[in-house]
Structures are given as C-alpha cells and as structure tokens.
Coordinates of C-alpha atoms and ligand atoms in Angstrom, one line a residue:
M296 CA 22.7 -44.1 -25.2
D297 CA 24.6 -44.0 -28.4
R298 CA 26.2 -40.8 -29.6
Q299 CA 24.1 -38.6 -31.8
P300 CA 25.2 -36.1 -34.5
F301 CA 24.1 -32.5 -34.3
V302 CA 24.5 -29.4 -36.5
D303 CA 26.0 -26.2 -35.2
Q304 CA 23.4 -24.0 -36.8
E305 CA 25.4 -20.8 -36.3
A306 CA 28.2 -22.2 -38.4
C307 CA 26.1 -23.9 -41.1
I308 CA 26.3 -22.2 -44.5
S309 CA 23.2 -24.0 -45.9
C310 CA 25.1 -25.9 -48.7
Q311 CA 22.8 -28.9 -48.2
L312 CA 25.6 -31.4 -48.8
C313 CA 24.7 -33.3 -45.6
V314 CA 21.0 -33.5 -46.7
D315 CA 22.1 -34.7 -50.1
T316 CA 24.4 -37.3 -48.6
V317 CA 22.2 -38.6 -45.8
P318 CA 18.6 -37.5 -46.3
E319 CA 17.5 -40.1 -43.7
V320 CA 19.2 -38.1 -41.0
F321 CA 19.6 -34.5 -42.0
R322 CA 17.1 -32.0 -43.4
M323 CA 16.9 -28.2 -43.9
N324 CA 14.8 -26.4 -41.3
E325 CA 12.7 -23.2 -41.6
N326 CA 15.8 -21.0 -41.0
N327 CA 17.5 -22.7 -44.0
S328 CA 20.0 -24.4 -41.7
A329 CA 20.6 -28.1 -41.6
E330 CA 19.3 -30.1 -38.6
V331 CA 19.3 -33.7 -37.5
Y332 CA 15.8 -35.0 -37.5
N333 CA 16.5 -38.7 -37.2
A334 CA 19.8 -39.4 -35.5
F335 CA 19.6 -43.1 -36.0
G336 CA 18.3 -43.1 -39.5
A337 CA 21.5 -44.2 -41.1
S338 CA 24.8 -46.0 -40.1
K339 CA 27.6 -44.1 -38.4
I340 CA 29.7 -44.7 -41.4
K341 CA 27.2 -42.9 -43.6
I342 CA 26.9 -40.0 -41.1
M343 CA 30.7 -39.8 -40.9
E344 CA 30.6 -39.2 -44.7
A345 CA 28.4 -36.2 -44.2
I346 CA 30.5 -34.9 -41.3
E347 CA 33.7 -35.2 -43.3
G348 CA 32.0 -33.6 -46.3
C349 CA 30.7 -30.5 -44.5
P350 CA 32.7 -27.6 -45.9
V351 CA 32.7 -25.7 -42.6
S352 CA 33.0 -28.8 -40.3
C353 CA 29.9 -27.8 -38.3
I354 CA 28.4 -31.3 -37.8
H355 CA 29.5 -32.9 -34.5
W356 CA 28.8 -35.8 -32.2
N357 CA 27.3 -35.1 -28.8
Ligands
SF4_693 S1 27.1 -29.9 -45.0 FE1 27.5 -28.5 -43.2 S2 27.3 -26.4 -44.0 FE2 26.3 -27.8 -45.5 S3 24.2 -27.8 -44.9 FE3 25.1 -29.5 -43.9 S4 25.7 -28.8 -41.9 FE4 25.3 -27.0 -43.2

C-alpha cells in the first residue's frame, strides 16, 4: 500500500491553506480542522506542496 498523508488535528490551526492548495485531498471537518478525505486524489508532488506550505508542519505521511 502506498503511503498516505494525514493531518495532526491537534496541531492544525485551521488556516485552510492545504484545502486551498489541494482540494481533491484535503477538506475542513466539523471541528474546523483539516482532514484527508481522499488520500489518492492528487499526485504526491501536489500533496508535498501542501505539506511544505503548512505553517505549523502538521501534515505527515503515514
Ligand atoms: S495547512 Fe496545516 S494548519 Fe493549515 S489547515 Fe492545513 S493542516 Fe491545518
């Protein structure tokens, strides 16, 4: 199985940058934290862009 991204929701500050960058993979949940809803919705390169853009570095690969 390929590696999948996930959001550390305790650390997420709800800036929505990842959702704006890769809406095919990330969305805001009912707690106003980002979550991964479709891990394979975009290329790894695109997901890396979101990971690198996250201001608190709370998106990781499992
Ligand atoms: S970019 Fe990081 S801090 Fe911002 S919403 Fe996404 S996971 Fe949360």
